Coordinates of C-alpha atoms in Angstrom, one line a residue:
Chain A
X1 CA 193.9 127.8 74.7
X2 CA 197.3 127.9 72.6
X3 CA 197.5 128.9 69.2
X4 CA 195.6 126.8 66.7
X5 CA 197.2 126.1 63.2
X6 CA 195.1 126.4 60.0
X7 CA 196.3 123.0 58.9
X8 CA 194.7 121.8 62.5
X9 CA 192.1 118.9 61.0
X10 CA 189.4 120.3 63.1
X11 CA 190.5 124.2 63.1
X12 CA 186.8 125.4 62.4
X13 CA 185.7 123.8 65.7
X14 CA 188.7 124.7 67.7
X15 CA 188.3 128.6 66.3
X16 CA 184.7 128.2 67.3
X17 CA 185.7 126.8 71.0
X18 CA 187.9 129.7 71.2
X19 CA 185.7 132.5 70.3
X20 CA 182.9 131.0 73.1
X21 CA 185.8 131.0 75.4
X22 CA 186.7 134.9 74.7
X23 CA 183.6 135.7 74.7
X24 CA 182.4 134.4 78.2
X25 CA 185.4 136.4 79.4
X26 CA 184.5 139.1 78.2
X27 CA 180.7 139.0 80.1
X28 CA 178.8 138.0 76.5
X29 CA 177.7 134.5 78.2
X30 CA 175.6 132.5 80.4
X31 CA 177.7 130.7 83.1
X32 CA 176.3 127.6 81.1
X33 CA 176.9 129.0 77.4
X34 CA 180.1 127.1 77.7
X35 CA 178.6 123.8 78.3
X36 CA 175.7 124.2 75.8
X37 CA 178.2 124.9 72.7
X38 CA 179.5 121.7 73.8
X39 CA 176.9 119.8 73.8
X40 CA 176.6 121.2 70.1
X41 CA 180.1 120.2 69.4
X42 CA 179.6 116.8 70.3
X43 CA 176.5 116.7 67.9
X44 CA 178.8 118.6 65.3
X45 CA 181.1 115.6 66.2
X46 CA 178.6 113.2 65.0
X47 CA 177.6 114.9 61.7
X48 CA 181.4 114.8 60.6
X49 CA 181.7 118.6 61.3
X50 CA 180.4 119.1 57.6
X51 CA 176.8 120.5 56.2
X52 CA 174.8 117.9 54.8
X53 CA 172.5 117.3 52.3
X54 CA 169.3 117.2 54.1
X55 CA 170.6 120.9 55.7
X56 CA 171.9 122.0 52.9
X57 CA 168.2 121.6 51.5
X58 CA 166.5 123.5 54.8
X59 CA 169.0 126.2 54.2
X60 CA 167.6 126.8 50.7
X61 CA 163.7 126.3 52.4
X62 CA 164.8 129.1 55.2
X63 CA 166.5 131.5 52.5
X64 CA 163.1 131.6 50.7
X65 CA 160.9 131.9 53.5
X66 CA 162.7 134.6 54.7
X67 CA 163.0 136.5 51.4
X68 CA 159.3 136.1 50.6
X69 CA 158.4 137.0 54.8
X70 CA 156.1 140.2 55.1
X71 CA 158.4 141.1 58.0
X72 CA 161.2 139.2 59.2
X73 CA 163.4 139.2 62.2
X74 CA 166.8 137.8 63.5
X75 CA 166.3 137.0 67.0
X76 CA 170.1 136.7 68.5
X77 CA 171.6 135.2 72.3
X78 CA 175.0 135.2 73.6
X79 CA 176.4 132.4 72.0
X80 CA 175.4 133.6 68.4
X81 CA 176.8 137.0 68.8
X82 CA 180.1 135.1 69.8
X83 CA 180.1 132.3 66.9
X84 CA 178.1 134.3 64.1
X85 CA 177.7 138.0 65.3
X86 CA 179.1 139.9 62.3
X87 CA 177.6 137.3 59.4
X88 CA 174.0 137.7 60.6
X89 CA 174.5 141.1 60.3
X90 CA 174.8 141.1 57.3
X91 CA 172.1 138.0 56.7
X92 CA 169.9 141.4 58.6
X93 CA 171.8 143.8 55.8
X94 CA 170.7 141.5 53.0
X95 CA 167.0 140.9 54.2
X96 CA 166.9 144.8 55.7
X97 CA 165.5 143.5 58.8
X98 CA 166.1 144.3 62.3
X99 CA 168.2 141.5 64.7
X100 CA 167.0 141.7 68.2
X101 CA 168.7 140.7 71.3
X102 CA 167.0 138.7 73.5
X103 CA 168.3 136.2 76.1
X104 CA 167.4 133.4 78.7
X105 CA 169.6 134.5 81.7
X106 CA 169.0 138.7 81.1
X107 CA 171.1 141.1 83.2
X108 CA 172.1 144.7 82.6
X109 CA 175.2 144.0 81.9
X110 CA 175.2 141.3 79.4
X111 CA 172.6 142.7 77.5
X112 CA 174.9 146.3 77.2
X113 CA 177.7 144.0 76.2
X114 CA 176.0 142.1 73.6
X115 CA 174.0 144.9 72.4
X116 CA 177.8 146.7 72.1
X117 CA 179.7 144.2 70.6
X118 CA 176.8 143.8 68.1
X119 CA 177.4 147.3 67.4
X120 CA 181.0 146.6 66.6
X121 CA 180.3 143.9 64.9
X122 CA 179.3 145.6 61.8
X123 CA 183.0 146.5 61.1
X124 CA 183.7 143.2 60.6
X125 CA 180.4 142.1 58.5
X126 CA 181.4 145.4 56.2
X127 CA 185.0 143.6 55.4
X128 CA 183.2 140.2 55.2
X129 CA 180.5 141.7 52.7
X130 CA 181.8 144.4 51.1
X131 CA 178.9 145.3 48.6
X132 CA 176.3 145.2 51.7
X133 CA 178.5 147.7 53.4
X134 CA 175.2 150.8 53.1
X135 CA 173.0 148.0 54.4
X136 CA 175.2 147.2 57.0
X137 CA 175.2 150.5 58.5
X138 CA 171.4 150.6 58.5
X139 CA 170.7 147.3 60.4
X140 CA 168.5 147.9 62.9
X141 CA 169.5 146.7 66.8
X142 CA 166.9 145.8 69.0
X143 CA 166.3 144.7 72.6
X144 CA 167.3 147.0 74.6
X145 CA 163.6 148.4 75.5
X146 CA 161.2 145.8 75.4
X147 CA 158.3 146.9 75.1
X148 CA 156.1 143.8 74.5
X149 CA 155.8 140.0 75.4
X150 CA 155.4 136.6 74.0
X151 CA 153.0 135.4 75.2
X152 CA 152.4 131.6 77.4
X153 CA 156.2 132.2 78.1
X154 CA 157.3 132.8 81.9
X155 CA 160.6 135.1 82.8
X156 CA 162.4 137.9 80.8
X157 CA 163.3 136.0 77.4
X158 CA 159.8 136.9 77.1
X159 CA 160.5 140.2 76.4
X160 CA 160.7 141.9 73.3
X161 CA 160.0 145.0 71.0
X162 CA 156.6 145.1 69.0
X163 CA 158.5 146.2 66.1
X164 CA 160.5 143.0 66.3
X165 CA 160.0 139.9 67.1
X166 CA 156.0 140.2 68.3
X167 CA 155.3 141.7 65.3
X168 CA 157.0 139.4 62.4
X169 CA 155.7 137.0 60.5
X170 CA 159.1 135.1 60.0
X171 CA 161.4 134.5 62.7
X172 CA 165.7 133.3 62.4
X173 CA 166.2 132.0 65.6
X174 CA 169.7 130.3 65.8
X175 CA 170.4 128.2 69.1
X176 CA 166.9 128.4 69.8
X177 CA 165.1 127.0 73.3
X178 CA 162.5 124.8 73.2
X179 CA 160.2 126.7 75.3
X180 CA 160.3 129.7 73.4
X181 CA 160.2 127.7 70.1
X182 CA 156.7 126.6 70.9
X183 CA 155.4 129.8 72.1
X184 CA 157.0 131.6 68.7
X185 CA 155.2 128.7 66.7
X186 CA 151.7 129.1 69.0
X187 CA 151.7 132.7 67.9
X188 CA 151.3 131.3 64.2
X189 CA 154.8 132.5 63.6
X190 CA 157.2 130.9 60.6
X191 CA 160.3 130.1 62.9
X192 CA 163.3 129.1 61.2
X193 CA 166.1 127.6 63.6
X194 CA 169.4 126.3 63.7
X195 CA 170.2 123.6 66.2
X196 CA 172.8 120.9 65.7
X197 CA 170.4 118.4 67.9
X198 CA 168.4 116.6 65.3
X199 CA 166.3 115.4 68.5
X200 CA 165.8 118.5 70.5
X201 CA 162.4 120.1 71.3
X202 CA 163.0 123.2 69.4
X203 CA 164.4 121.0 66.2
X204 CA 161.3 119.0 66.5
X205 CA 158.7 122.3 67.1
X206 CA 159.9 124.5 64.5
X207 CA 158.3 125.2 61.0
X208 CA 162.1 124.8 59.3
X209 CA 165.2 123.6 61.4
X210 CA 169.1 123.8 60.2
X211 CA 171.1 120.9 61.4
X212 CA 174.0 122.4 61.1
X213 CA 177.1 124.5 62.9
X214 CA 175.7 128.1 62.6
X215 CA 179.1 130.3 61.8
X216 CA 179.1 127.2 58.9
X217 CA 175.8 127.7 58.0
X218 CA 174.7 130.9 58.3
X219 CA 177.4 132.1 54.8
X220 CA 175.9 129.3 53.1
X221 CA 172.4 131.7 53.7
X222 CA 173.6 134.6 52.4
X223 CA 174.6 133.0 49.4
X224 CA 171.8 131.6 48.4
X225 CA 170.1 134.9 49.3
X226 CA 172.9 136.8 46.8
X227 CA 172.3 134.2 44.6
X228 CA 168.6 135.5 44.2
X229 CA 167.9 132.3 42.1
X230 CA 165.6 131.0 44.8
X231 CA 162.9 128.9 44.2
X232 CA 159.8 130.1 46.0
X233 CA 159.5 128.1 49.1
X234 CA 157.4 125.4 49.2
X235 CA 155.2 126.0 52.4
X236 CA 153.3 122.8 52.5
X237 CA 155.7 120.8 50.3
X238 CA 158.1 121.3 53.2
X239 CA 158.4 118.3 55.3
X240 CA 160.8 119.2 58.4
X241 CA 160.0 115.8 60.2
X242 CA 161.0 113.8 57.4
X243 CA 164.2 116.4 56.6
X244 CA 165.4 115.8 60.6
X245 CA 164.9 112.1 60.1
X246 CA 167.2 112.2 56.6
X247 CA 169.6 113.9 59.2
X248 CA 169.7 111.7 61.9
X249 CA 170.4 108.9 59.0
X250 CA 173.6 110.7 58.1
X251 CA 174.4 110.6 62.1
X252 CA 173.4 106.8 62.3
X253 CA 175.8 105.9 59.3
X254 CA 178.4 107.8 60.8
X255 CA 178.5 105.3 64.3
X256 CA 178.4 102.6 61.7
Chain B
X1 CA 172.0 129.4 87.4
X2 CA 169.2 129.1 89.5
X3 CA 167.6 126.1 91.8
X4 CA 166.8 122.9 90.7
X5 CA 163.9 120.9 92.3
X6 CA 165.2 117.4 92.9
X7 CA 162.0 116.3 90.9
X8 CA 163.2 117.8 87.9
X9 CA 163.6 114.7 85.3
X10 CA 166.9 115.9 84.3
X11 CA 167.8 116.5 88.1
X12 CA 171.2 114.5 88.2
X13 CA 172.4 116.3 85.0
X14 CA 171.9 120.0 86.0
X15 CA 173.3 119.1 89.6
X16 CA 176.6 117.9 87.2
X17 CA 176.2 121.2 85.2
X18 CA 175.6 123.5 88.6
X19 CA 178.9 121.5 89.8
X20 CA 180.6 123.0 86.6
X21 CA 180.4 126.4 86.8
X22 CA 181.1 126.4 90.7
X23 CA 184.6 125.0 90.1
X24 CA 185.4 127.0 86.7
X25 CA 184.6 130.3 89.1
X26 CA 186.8 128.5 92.0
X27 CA 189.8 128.4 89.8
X28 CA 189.4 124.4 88.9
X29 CA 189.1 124.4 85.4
X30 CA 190.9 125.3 82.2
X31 CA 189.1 127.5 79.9
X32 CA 187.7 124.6 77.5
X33 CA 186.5 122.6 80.6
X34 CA 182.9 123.5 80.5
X35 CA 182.9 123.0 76.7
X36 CA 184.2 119.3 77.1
X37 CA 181.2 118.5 80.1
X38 CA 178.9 119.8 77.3
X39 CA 180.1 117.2 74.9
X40 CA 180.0 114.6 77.4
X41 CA 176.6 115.9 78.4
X42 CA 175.5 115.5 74.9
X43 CA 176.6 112.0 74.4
X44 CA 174.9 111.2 78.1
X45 CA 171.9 112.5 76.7
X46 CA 172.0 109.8 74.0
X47 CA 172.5 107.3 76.6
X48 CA 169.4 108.6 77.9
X49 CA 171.3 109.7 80.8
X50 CA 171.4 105.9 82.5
X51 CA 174.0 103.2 82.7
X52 CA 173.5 100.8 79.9
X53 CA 174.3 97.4 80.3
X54 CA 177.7 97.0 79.0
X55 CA 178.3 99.8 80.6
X56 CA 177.6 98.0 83.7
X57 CA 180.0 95.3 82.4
X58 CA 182.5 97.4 82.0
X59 CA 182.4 98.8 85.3
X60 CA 182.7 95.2 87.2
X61 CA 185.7 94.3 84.7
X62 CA 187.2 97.7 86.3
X63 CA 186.9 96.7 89.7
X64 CA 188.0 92.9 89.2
X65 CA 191.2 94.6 87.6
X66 CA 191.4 97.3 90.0
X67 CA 191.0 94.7 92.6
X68 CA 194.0 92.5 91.3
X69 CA 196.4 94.8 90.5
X70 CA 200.1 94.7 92.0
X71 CA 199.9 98.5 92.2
X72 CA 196.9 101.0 90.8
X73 CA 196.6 104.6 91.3
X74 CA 193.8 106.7 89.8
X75 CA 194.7 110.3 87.7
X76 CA 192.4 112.9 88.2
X77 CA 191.7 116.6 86.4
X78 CA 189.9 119.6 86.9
X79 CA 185.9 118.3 85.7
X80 CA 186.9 115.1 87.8
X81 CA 188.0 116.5 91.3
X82 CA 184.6 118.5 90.4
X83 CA 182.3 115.9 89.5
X84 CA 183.5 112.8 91.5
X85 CA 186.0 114.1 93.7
X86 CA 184.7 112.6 97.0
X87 CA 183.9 109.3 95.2
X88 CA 187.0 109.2 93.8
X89 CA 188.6 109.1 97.5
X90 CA 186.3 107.0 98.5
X91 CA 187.4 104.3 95.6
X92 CA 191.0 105.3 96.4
X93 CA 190.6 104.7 100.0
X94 CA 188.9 101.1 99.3
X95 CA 191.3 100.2 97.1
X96 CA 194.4 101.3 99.3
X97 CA 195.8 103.3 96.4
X98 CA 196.9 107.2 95.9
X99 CA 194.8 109.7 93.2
X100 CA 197.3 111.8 91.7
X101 CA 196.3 114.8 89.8
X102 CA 197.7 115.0 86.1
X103 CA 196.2 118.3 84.1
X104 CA 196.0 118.8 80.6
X105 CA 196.9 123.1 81.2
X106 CA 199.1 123.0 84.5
X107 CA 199.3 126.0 86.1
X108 CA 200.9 126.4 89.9
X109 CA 197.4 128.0 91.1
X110 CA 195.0 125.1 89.2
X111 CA 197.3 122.6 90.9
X112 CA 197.1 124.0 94.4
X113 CA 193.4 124.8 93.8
X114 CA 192.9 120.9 92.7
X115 CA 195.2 119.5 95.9
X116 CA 193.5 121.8 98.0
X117 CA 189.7 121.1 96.8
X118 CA 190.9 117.4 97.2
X119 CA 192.1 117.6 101.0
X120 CA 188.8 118.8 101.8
X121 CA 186.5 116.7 99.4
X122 CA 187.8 113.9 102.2
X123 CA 185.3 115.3 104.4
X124 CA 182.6 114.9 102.2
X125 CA 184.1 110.8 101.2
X126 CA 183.4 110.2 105.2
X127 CA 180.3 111.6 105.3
X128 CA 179.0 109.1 101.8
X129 CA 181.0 106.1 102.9
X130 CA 181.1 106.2 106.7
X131 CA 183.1 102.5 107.1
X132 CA 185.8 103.8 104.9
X133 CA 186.5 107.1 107.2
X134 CA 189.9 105.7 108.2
X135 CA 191.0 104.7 104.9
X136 CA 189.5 107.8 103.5
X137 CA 192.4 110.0 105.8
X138 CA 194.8 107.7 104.5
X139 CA 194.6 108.6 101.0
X140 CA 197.9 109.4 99.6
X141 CA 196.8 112.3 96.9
X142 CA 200.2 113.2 94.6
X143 CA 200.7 115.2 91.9
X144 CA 202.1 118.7 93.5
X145 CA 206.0 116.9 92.7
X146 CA 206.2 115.2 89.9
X147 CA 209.3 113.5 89.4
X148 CA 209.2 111.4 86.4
X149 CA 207.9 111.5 82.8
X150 CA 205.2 109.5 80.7
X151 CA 207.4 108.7 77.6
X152 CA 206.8 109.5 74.4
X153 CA 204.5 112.3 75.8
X154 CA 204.9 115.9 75.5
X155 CA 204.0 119.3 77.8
X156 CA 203.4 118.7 81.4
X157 CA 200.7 116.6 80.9
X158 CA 203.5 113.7 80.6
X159 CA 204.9 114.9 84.7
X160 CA 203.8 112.4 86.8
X161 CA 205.0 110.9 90.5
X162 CA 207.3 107.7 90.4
X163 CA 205.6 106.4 92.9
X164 CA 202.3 107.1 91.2
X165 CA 201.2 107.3 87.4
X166 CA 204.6 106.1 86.5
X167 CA 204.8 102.8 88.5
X168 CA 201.5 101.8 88.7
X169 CA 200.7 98.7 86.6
X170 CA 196.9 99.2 86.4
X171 CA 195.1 102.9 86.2
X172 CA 191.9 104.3 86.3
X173 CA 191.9 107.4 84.2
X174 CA 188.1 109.0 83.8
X175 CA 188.1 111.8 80.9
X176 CA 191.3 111.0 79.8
X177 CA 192.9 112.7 76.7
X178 CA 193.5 110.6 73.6
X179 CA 197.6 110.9 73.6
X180 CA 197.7 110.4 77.1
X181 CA 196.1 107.1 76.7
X182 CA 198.0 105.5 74.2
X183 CA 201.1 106.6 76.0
X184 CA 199.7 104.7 79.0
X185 CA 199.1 101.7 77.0
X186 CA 202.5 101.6 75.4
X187 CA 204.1 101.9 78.7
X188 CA 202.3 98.5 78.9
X189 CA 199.5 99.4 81.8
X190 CA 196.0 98.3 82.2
X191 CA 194.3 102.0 81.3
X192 CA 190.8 101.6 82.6
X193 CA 188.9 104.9 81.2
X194 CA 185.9 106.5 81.9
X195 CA 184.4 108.3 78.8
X196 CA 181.1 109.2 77.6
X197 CA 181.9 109.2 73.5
X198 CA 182.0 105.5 72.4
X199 CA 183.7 106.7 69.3
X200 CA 186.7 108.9 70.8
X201 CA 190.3 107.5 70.4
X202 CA 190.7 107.1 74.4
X203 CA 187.6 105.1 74.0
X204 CA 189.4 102.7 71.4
X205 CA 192.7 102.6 73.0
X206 CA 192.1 102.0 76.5
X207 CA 191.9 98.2 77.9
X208 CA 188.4 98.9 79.7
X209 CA 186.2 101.5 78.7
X210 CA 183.1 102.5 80.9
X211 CA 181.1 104.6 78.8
X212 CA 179.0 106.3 81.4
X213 CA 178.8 109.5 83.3
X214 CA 181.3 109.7 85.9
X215 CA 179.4 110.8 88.7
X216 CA 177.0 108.1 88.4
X217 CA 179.5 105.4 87.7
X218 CA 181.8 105.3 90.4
X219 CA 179.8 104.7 93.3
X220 CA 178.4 101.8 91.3
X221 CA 182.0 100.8 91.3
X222 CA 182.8 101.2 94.7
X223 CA 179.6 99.4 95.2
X224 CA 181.1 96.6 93.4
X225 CA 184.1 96.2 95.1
X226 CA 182.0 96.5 98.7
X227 CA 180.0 93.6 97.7
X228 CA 183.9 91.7 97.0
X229 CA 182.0 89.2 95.3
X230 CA 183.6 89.9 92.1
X231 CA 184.7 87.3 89.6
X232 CA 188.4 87.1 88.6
X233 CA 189.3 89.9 85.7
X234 CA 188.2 87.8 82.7
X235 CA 191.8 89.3 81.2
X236 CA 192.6 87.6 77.7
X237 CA 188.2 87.4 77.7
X238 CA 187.7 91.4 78.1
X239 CA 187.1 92.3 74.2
X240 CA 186.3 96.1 74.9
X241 CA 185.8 96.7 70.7
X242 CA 182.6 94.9 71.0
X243 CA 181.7 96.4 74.4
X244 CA 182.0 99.6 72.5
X245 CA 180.0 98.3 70.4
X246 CA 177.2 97.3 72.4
X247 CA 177.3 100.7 74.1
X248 CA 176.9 102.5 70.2
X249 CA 173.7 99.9 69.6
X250 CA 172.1 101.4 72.6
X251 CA 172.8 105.2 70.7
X252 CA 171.6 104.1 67.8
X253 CA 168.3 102.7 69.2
X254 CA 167.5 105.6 71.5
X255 CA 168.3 107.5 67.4
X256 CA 165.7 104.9 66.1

């Protein structure tokens, strides 16, 4: 893809674009990853490639509901290892809970290489988040024996470990699918998600959804989780329709 | 990536995706090809993945100036041969007119691999549009010799045939790059596009632009020019900003 430079306009979604691309190369991906993070891209597209105000304010709702969780998890695919891999490590370093891998299209071999590169991964987080470093180390990997299911869902993403996913109360799912979404939220589950498609099943099913680019987002998390000045969150104050609908206003003003 | 029963509601779209992947693994596509269908696919999706009126506007103001050019020729990449290839003969061969392929990252093997998947999409153009079969095996398809230059234009994007790109007077170009276009336009050609973001710069600066999914617009415009009952190009009438326009107030109620 060429070299980008920094002073490139749109160099955070070109980096982006390149890391999906090294990373389908490398095995991480679904043969349709690709064409998902595009569809994503275009949606980024339409929100000006910037976080706005309404997710901005459901970052802050999903930094308290996962600090105040019983038992929280980070639920992870191929496409957020790629984008975001060694950040919600240490989101997982900062909240001391586990990030489990658990994918739509599962083979051996994509789960060892996400699974590895995860491992890896904490290298990076470590140089991002120096003062998380111990917690880094101690992050917790899951997915590679299932050993439970959600269930209502059909196929392998509906595996997972009891001591992850099945059992929390408060679920990060970033680039989340609808399917599952529902399932996670039938189970009586807090699910938290980040989807740049203000109109998508999953952004309309979940208890809090980030409209937002996630390797954007997900720092502006763990900041207001270092902060520590959170408010607690406001349960039934929070009103996700009406927060999607305050972003699909910043979209309509931008084709105007 | 599995199969798709034909009743599936979003049949036509995974049949695009499916399409894809085959030709990224056969060597068709540059890296970030699958990435730009995604973006399309998102904007289609917003169109709720049907051609809008002025769409349909715009696609008869192509044929009428398609129909009276001096001398058209239409460019094709790597999503296009895979998309539309055989359709895009087929228009060719109605028309009387060569494709020529003109890629964004030219390599020697994407080229042959594009010439080649072309040569034997002509089998599939007979088998959709059995009347044209003659015409079909006439279809001049260039691009493996470039000999001239797209001014002002640079990489090998700008190679193109004399007898092609360079002296056609009218051009249909579908997922065209920005730069491209607006070196087409200053060279003073009727740049007919094909792009599903109403907002993107090829969108602005071409003379007609069908906002519509490729695969399902062209055989509406090879219908069009079966029928021959088109009306003169309205020419000096076309006024493709507000067509543009009309196309974004569609977006904007499928938002509402």
């Amino acid at each position: 893809m060429g070299e980008v430079p920094e002073s490139h306009p749109r160099f955070a979604s070109l980096m982006a674009r390149k890391k999906l691309v090294e990373a389908a190369a490398a095995g991480l991906l679904a043969d349709s990853a690709l064409i998902a993070h595009g569809r994503g891209e275009a949606f980024d597209y339409l929100l000006g490639e910037d976080t706005c105000e309404p997710a901005r304010r459901a970052i802050e709702e999903t930094a308290a509901r996962l600090q105040c969780a019983q038992k929280c998890v980070i639920s992870v695919n191929g496409n957020t290892v790629a984008l975001a891999g060694p950040h919600l490590i240490a989101l997982a370093a900062k909240l001391a809970c586990p990030i489990e891998v658990n994918i739509y299209y599962r083979t051996p071999e994509r789960m060892d290489a996400l699974l590895s590169t995860l491992h890896f991964q904490r290298e990076e987080a470590a140089e991002l988040y120096p003062n998380l470093v111990n917690d880094i180390s101690n992050v917790e990997i899951l997915g590679a024996e299932p050993n439970a299911r959600i269930p209502n869902l059909e196929g392998p993403r509906a595996n997972c470990h009891s001591e992850g996913i099945f059992s929390a109360d408060t679920i990060l799912v970033p680039l989340e699918d609808g399917d599952r979404c529902e399932s996670l939220i039938a189970m009586g589950k807090t699910v938290c998600v980040i989807d740049l498609n203000p109109l998508s099943r999953t952004a309309r099913t979940a208890t809090v959804t980030i409209v937002d680019e996630l390797s954007r987002c997900v720092p502006i998390l763990i900041e207001e989780l270092m902060n520590g000045s959170l408010d607690p969150p406001l349960l039934d104050k929070w009103n996700n329709e009406k927060n999607l609908q305050e972003v699909i206003d910043v979209i309509l003003r931008r084709f105007e």
